[in-house]
Short mmCIF file of C-alpha atoms and ligand atoms in Angstrom, two decimals:
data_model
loop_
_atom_site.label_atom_id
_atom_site.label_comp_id
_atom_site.label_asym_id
_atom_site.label_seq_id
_atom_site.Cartn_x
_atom_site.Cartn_y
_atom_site.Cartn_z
CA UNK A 1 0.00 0.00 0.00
CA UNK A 2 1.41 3.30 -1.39
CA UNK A 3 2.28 6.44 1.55
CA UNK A 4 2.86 9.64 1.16
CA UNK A 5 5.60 11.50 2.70
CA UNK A 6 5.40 14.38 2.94
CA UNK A 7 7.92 17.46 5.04
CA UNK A 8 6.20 20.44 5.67
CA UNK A 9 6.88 24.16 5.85
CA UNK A 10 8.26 24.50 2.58
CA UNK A 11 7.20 27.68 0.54
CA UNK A 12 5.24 26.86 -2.67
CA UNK A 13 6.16 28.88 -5.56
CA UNK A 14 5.57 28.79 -9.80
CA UNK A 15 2.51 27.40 -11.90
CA UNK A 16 0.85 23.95 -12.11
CA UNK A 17 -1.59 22.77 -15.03
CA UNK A 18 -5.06 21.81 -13.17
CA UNK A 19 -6.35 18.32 -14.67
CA UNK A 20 -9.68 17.92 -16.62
CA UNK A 21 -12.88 17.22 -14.05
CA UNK A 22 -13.84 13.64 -12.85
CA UNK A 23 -17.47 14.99 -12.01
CA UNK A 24 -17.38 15.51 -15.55
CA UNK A 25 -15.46 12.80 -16.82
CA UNK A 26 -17.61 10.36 -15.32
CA UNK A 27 -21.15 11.21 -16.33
CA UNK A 28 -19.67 12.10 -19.69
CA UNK A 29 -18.44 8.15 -19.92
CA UNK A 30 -21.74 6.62 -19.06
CA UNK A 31 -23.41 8.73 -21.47
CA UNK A 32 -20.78 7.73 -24.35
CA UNK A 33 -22.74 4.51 -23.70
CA UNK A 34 -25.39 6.31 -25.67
CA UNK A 35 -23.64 6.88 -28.74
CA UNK A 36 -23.03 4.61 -31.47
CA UNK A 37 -19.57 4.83 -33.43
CA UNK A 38 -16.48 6.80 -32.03
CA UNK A 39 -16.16 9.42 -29.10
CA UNK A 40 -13.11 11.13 -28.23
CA UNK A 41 -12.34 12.88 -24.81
CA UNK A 42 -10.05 14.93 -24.34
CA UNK A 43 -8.66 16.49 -21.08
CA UNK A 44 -10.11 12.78 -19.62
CA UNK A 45 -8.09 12.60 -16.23
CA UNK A 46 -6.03 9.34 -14.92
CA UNK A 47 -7.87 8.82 -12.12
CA UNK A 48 -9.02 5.06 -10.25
CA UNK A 49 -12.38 6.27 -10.69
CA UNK A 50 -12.30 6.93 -14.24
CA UNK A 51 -10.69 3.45 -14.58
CA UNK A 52 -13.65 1.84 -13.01
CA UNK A 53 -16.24 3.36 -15.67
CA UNK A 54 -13.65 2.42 -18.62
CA UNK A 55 -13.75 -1.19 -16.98
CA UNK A 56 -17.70 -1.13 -17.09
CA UNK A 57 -17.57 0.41 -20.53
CA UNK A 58 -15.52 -2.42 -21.45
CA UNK A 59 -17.58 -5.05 -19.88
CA UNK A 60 -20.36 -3.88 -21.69
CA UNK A 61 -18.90 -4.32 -24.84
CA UNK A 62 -17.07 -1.36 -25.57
CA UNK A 63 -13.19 -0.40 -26.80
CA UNK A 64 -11.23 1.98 -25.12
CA UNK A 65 -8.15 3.11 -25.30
CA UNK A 66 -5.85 5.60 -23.00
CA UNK A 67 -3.34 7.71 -24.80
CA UNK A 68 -2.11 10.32 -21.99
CA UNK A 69 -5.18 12.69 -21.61
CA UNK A 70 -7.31 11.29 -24.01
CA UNK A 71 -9.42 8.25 -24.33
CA UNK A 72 -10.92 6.97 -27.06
CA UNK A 73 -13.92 4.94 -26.76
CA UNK A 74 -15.94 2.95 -29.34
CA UNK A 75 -19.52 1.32 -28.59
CA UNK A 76 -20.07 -0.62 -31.74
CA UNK A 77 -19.29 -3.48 -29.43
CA UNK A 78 -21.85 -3.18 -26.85
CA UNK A 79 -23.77 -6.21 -26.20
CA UNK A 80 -25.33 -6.52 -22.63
CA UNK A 81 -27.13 -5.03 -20.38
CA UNK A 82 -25.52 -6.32 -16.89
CA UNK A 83 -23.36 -4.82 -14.63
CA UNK A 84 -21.59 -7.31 -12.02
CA UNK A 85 -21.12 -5.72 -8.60
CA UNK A 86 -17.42 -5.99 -8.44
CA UNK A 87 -17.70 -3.08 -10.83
CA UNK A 88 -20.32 -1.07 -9.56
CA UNK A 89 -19.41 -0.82 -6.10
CA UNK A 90 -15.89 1.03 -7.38
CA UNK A 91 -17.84 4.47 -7.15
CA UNK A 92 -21.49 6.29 -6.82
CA UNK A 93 -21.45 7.60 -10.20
CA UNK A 94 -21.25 3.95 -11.84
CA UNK A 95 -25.56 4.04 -11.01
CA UNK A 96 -25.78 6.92 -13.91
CA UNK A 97 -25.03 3.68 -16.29
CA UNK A 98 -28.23 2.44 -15.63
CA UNK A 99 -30.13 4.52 -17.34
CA UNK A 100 -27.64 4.56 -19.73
CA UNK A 101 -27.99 0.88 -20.27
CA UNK A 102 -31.58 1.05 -20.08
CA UNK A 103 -31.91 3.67 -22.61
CA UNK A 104 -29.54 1.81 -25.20
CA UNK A 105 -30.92 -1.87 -24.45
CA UNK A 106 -34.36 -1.40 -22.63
CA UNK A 107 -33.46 -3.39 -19.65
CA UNK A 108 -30.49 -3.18 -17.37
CA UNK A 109 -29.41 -5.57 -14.46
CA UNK A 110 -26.81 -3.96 -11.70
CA UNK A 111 -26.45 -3.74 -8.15
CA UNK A 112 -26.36 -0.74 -5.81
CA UNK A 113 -22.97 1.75 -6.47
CA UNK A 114 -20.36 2.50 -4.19
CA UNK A 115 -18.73 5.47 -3.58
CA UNK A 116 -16.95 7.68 -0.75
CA UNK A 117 -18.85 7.15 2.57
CA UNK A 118 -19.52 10.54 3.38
CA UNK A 119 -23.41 10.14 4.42
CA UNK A 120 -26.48 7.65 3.57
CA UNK A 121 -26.33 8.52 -0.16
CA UNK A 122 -29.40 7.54 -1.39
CA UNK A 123 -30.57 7.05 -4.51
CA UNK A 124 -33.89 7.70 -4.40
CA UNK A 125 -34.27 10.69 -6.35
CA UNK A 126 -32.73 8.55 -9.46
CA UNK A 127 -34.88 5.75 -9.42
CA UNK A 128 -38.16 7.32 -8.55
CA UNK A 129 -37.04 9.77 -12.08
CA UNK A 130 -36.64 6.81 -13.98
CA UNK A 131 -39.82 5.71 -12.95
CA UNK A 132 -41.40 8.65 -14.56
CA UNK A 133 -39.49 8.39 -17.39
CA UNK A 134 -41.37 5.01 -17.54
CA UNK A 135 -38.80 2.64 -16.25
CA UNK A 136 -39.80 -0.63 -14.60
CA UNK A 137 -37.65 -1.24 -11.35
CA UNK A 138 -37.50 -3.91 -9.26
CA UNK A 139 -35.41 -3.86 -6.31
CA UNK A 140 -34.22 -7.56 -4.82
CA UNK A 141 -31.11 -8.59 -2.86
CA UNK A 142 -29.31 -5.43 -3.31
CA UNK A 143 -29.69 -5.60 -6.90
CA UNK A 144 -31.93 -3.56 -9.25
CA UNK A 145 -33.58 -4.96 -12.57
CA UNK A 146 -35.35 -1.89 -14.91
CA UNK A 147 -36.67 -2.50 -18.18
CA UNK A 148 -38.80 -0.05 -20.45
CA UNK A 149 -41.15 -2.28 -21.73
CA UNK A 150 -42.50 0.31 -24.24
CA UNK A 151 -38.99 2.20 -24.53
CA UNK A 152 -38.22 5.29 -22.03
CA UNK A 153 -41.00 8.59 -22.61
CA UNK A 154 -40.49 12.07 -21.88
CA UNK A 155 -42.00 12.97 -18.68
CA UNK A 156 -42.60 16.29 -16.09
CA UNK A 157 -39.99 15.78 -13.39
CA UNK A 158 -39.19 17.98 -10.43
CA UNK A 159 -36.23 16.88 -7.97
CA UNK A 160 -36.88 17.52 -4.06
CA UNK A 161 -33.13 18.72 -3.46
CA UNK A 162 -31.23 19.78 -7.01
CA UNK A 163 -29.00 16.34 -6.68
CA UNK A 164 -25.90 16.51 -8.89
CA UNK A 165 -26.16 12.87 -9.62
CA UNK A 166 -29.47 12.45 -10.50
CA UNK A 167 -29.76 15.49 -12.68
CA UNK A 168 -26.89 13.77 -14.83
CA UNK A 169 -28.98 10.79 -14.69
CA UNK A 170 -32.51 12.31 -15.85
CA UNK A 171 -30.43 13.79 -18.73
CA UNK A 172 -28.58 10.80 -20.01
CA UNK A 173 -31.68 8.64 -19.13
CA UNK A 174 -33.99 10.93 -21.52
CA UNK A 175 -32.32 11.93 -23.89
CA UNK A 176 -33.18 8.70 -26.33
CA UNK A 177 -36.56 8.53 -24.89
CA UNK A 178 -39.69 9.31 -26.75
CA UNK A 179 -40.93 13.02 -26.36
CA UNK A 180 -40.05 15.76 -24.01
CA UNK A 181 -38.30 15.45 -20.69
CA UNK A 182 -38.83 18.76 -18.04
CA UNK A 183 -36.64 18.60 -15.20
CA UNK A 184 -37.06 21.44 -12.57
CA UNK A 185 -35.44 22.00 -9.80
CA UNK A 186 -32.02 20.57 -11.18
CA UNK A 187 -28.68 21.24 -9.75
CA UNK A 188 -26.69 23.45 -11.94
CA UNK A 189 -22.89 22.90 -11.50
CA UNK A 190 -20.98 23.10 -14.51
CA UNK A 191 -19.90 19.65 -14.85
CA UNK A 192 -24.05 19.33 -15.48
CA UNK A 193 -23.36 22.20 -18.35
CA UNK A 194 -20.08 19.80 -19.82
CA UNK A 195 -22.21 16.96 -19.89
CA UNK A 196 -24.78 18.47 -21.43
CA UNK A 197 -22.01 19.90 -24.15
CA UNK A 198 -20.71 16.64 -24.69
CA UNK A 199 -24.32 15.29 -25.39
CA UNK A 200 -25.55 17.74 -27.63
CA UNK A 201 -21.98 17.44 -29.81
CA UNK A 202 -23.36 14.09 -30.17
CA UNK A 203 -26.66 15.09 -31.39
CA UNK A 204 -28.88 15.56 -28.42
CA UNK A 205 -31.33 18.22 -27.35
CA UNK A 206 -30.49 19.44 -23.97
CA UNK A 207 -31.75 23.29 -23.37
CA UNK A 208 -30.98 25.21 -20.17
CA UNK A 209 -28.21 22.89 -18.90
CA UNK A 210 -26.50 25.00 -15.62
CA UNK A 211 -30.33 26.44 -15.39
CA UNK A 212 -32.92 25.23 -12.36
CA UNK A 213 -35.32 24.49 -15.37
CA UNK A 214 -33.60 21.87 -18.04
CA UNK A 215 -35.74 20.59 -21.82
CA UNK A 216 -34.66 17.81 -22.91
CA UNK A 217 -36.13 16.56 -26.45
CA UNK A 218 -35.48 13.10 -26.85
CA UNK A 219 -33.88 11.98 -30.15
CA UNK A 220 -33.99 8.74 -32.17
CA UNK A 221 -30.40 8.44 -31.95
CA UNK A 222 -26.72 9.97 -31.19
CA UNK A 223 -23.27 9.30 -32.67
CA UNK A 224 -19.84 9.85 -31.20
CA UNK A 225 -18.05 13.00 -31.20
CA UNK A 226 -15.04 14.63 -29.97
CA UNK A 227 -14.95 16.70 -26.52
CA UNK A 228 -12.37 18.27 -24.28
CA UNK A 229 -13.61 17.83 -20.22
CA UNK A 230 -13.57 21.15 -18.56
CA UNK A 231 -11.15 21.93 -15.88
CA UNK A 232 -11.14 20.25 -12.33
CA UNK A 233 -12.88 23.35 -9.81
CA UNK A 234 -11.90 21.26 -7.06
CA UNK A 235 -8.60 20.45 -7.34
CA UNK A 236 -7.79 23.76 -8.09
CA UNK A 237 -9.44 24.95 -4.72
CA UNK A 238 -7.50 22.37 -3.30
CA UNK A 239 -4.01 23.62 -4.45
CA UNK A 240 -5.39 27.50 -3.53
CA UNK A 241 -5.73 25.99 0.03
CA UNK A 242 -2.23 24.49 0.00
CA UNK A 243 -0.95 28.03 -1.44
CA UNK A 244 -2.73 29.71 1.86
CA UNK A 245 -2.16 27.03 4.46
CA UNK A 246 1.51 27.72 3.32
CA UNK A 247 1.84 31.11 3.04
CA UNK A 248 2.64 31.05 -0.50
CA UNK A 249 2.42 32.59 -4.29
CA UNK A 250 1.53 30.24 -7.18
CA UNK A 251 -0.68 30.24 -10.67
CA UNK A 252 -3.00 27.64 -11.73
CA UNK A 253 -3.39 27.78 -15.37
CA UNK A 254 -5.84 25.56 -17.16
CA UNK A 255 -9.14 26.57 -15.43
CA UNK A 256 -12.01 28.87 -15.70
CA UNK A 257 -11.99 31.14 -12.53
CA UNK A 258 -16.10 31.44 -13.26
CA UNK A 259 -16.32 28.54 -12.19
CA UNK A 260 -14.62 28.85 -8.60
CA UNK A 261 -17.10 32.32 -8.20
CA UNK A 262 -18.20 31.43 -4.17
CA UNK A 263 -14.14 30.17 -3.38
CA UNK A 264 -12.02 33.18 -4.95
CA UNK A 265 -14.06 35.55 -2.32
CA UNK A 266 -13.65 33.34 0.32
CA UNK A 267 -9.50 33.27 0.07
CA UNK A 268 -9.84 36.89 -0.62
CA UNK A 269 -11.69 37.78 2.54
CA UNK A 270 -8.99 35.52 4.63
CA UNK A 271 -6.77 37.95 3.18
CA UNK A 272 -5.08 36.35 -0.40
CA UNK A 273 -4.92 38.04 -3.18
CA UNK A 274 -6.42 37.07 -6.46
CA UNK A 275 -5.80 37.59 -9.90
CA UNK A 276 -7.65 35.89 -12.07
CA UNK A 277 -7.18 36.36 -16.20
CA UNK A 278 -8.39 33.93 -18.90
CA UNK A 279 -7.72 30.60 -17.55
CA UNK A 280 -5.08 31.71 -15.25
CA UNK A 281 -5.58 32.28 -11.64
CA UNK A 282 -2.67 33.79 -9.28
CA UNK A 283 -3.10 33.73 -5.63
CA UNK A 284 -0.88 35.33 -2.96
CA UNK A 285 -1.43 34.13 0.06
CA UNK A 286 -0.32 36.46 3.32
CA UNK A 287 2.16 35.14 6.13
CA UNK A 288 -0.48 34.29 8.44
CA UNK A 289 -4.20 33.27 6.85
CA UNK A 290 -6.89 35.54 8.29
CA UNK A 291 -9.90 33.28 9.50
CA UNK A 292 -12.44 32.09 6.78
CA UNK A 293 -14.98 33.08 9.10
CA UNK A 294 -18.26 31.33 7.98
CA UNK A 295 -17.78 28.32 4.80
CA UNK A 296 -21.63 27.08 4.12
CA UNK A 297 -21.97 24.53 1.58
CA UNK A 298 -24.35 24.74 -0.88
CA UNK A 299 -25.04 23.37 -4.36
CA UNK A 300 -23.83 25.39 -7.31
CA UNK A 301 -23.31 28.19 -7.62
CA UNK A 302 -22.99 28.03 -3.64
CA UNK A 303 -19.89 26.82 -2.27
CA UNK A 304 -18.81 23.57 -3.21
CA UNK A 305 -18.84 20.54 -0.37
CA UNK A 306 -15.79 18.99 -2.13
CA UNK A 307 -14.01 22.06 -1.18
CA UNK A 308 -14.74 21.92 2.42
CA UNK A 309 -12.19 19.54 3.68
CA UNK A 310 -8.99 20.89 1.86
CA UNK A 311 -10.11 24.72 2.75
CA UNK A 312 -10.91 23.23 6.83
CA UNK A 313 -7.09 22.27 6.54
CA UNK A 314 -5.77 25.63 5.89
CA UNK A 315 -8.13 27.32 8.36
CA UNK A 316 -6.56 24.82 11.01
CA UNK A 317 -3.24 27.55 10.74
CA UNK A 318 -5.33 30.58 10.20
CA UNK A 319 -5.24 33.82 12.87
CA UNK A 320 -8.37 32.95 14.64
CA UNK A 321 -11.55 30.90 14.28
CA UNK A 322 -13.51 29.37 11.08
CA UNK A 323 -16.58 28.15 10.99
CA UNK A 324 -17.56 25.36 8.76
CA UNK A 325 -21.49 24.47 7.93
CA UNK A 326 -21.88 21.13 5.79
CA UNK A 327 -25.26 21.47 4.29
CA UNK A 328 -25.12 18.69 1.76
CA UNK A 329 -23.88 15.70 3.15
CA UNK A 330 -24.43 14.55 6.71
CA UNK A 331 -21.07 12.37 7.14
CA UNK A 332 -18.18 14.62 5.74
CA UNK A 333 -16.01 16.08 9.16
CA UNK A 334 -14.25 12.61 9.09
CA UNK A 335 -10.67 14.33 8.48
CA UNK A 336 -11.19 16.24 11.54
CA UNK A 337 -9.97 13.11 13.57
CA UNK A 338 -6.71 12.91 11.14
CA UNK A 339 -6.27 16.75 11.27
CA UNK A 340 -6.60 16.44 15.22
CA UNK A 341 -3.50 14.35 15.19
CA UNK A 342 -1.64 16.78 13.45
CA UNK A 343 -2.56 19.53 16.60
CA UNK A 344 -5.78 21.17 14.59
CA UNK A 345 -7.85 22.63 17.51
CA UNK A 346 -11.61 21.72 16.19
CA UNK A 347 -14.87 20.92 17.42
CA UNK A 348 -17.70 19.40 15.39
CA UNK A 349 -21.66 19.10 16.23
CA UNK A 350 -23.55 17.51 14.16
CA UNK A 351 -23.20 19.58 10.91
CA UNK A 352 -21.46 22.19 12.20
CA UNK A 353 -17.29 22.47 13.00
CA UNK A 354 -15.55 25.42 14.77
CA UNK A 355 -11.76 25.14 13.70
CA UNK A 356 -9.32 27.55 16.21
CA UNK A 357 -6.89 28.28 14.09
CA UNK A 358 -3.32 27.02 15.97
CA UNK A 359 0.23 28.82 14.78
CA UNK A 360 1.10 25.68 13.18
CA UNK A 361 0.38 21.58 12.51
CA UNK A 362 2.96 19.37 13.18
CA UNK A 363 3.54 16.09 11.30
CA UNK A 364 1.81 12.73 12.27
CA UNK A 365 1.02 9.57 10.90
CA UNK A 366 -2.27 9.96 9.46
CA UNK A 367 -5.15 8.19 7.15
CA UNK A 368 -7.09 9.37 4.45
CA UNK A 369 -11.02 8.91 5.40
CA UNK A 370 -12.50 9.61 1.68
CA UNK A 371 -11.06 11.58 -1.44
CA UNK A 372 -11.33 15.51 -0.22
CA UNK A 373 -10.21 14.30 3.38
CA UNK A 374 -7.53 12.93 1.74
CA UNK A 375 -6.64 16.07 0.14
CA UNK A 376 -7.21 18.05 3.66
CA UNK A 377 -4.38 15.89 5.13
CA UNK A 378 -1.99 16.93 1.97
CA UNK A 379 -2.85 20.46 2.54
CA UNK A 380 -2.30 20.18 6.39
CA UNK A 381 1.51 17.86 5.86
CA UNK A 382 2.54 20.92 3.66
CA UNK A 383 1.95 23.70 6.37
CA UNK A 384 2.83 21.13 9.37
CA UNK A 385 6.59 21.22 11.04
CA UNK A 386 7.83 18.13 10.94
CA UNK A 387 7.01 14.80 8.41
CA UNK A 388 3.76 13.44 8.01
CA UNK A 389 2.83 9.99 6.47
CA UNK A 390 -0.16 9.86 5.05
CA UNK A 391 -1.92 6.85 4.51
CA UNK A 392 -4.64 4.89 2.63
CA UNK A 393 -3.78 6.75 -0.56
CA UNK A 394 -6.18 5.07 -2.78
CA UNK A 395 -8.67 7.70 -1.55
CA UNK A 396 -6.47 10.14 -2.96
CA UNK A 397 -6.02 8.69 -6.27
CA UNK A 398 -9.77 8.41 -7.11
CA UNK A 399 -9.80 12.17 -7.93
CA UNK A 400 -6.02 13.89 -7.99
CA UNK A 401 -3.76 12.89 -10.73
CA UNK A 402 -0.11 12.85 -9.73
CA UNK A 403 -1.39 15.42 -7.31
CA UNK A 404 2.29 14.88 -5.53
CA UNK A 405 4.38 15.72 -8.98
CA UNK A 406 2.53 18.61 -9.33
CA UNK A 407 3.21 20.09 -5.33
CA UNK A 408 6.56 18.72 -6.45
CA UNK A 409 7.16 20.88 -8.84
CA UNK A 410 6.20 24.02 -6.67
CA UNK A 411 8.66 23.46 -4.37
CA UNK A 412 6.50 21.15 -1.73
CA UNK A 413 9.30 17.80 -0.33
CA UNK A 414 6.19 15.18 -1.04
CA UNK A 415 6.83 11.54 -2.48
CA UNK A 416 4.85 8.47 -2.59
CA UNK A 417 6.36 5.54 -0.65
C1 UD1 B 501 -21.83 14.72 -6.78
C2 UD1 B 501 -20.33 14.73 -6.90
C3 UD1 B 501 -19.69 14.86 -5.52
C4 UD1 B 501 -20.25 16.09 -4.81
C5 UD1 B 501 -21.78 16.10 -4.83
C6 UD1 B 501 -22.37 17.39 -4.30
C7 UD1 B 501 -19.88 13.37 -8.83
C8 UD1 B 501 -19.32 12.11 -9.38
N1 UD1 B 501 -19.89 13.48 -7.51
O1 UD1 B 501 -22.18 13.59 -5.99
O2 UD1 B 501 -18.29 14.98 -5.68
O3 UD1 B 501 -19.81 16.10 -3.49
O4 UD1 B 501 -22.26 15.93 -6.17
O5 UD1 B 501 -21.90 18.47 -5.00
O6 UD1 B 501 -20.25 14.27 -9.56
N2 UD1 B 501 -29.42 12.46 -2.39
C9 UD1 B 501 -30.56 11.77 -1.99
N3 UD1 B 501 -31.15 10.94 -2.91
C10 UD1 B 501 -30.69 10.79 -4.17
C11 UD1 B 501 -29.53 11.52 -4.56
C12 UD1 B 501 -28.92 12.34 -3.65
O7 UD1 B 501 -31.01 11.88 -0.86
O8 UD1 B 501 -31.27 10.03 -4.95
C13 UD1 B 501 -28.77 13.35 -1.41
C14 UD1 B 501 -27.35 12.90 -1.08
O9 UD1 B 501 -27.34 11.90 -0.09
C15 UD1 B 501 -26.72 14.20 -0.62
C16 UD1 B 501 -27.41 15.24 -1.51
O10 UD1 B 501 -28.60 14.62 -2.00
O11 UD1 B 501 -27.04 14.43 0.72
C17 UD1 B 501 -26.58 15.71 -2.66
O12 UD1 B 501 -26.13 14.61 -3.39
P1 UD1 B 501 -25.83 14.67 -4.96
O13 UD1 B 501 -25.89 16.09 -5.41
O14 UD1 B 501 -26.69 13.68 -5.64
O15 UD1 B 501 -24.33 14.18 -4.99
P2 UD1 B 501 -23.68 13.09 -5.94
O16 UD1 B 501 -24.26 13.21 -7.31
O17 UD1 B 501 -23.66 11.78 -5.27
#
């Protein structure tokens, strides 16, 4: 099992390239599934969980091939309409291939998906939507069997909470169907947008995409086409929070600083500066972080929930005290235990963690709890004194690429072991 090592208290300096978006990279490969011919991704991260759709894209059937960035994937080959549960249980978004299957094939046979444990993590909202799109489910033994007897139809559908997930789901679910699919109350991230992008390249008709109110038309059929994923919001609040925790000046090119509109304020008011231009983004981050005061996590274009953890790490070292809210999932202050080793002064009830900021962290043997926890501890090694080894990496490696060759290359003394 793979470590990293990290020694902390090194300055950060120069620019790092911020990889293309799993969120986006994943829906975007179950709804290749809908295609027939050749599709081409570009910007298509190397991540574990990218992997594990490939491997269900190629258990279904399909070709794909890896060459750096891009994958090429081919669906002429597709040919069943099960999914075994060694594969889905590799991550939540596999579930978005059932409609995906359904759509294609009219039936689909696959278990429950796995994922990060950071709450219950339902899936309600997507079955009950395929239900209206006219799906047949039956749930037994953990497993789910759908079939669309008279082929998926357009339906009126309005989500109780604007779920991420399932408004990927509706869209890639309806999009063959048979008339017009109204989805309201739909989340509106921008991985939802690149999705939709990628679809209607292929031939679809997807209106209002990053809107509460989305129209999908359904169409007879799509074909492949070529698409470059949009840039990873995440990761790049991620390395801004390793830039603050550590005092430091760096640029992030490759992204679109729209799309980080509730974090850049947020670093701003704990004093960084921010220049954003294009798809650059500088930040200067002063010797000692003010406090972030109040973080609330909301859906897009509220502040993200995947940002929480890395930005809780830098707070840990910040001039007084930070309040975090987690409004979207009930289960994600688990790093708060590993950032407790490292001398974080934090309290957490229920949904709600005060974080004292402490002059500095110092280094600990720690494990990674899920994939932005795991990123919290990286931010947290780079500001501690001391070395930290940070454990159960495979967390990590679901949604960072190389994330330790590019702190590397700023300056950070980080290897994997
Ligand atoms: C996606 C992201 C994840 C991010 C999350 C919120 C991907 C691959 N993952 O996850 O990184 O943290 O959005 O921005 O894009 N819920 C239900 N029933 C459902 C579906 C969701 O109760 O059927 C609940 C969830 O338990 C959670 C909330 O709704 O409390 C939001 O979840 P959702 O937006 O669906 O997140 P994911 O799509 O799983």
């Amino acid at each position: 099992m793979s470590k990293l090592l990290v020694t902390g208290r090194k300055k950060l300096s120069g620019e790092v390239s911020v990889q293309g978006a799993k969120n986006s990279a994943l829906p975007i490969l179950a709804a290749v599934l809908l295609t027939k011919g050749e599709s081409v991704i570009y910007n298509c991260p190397a991540l574990s969980d990218v992997e594990a759709s490939v491997n269900i894209l190629r258990y279904l059937g399909c070709k794909a091939e890896r060459s750096g960035q891009t994958l090429v994937i081919n669906t002429d080959g597709f040919n069943r309409s099960d999914i075994p549960d060694s594969l889905m249980c590799k991550t939540r978004s596999s579930i978005m291939f059932l409609g995906a299957v359904l759509a294609r094939s009219g039936k689909a046979k696959l278990s429950f998906p796995g994922g990060c444990e950071i709450g219950l993590r339902p899936i309600d909202m997507h079955l009950d939507a395929l239900s209206k799109l006219g799906a047949e489910i039956n749930e037994r033994h953990g497993c789910l069997e759908c079939s669309a007897p008279y082929g998926l139809r357009g339906n009126k559908i309005s989500l109780p909470f604007p779920s991420v997930g399932a408004t990927e789901h509706i869209i890639i679910a309806a999009c063959l169907s048979g008339g017009t699919t109204t989805l309201t109350n739909a989340a509106r991230e921008p991985e939802i947008v690149d999705l939709a992008d990628f679809l209607n390249a292929c031939g679809a008709k997807i209106y209002g995409a990053g809107e509460g109110v989305i129209v999908i038309d359904g169409v007879s059929s799509l074909s492949g086409c070529a698409h470059s994923v949009i840039p990873d919001r995440i990761v790049a609040a991620t390395f801004m929070s390793a830039a603050a925790a550590t005092g430091s000046s760096i640029v992030l090119g490759d992204l679109v600083p729209a799309h980080l509109g509730a974090v850049i304020p947020l670093f701003e008011d704990a004093g960084c500066k921010i220049k954003t231009e294009k798809c650059k983004l500088k930040i200067s981050a002063p010797k000692r972080l003010k406090p972030f005061r109040t973080v609330s996590t909301m859906p897009y274009p509220g502040f993200p929930t995947d940002a929480q953890a890395p930005v809780m790490a830098a707070a840990c070292v910040a001039g007084g005290t930070s309040f975090f809210i987690e409004n979207i999932f009930e289960n994600r202050f688990r790093h708060t235990r590993e950032l407790a080793r490292m001398g974080a002064k934090i309290m957490t009830e229920g949904r709600v963690c005060v974080v004292e900021g402490r002059d500095r962290l110092y280094g600990a043997k720690v494990e990674a709890t899920d994939l932005r926890g795991a990123a919290a501890l990286v931010v947290a090694a780079l500001c501690a004194e001391g070395q930290t080894t940070i454990g159960s990496l495979h967390y990590l490696e679901r949604g960072y690429e190389n994330l330790e060759l590019s702190l590397s290359s700023l300056g950070a003394d980080i290897k994997k072991i």
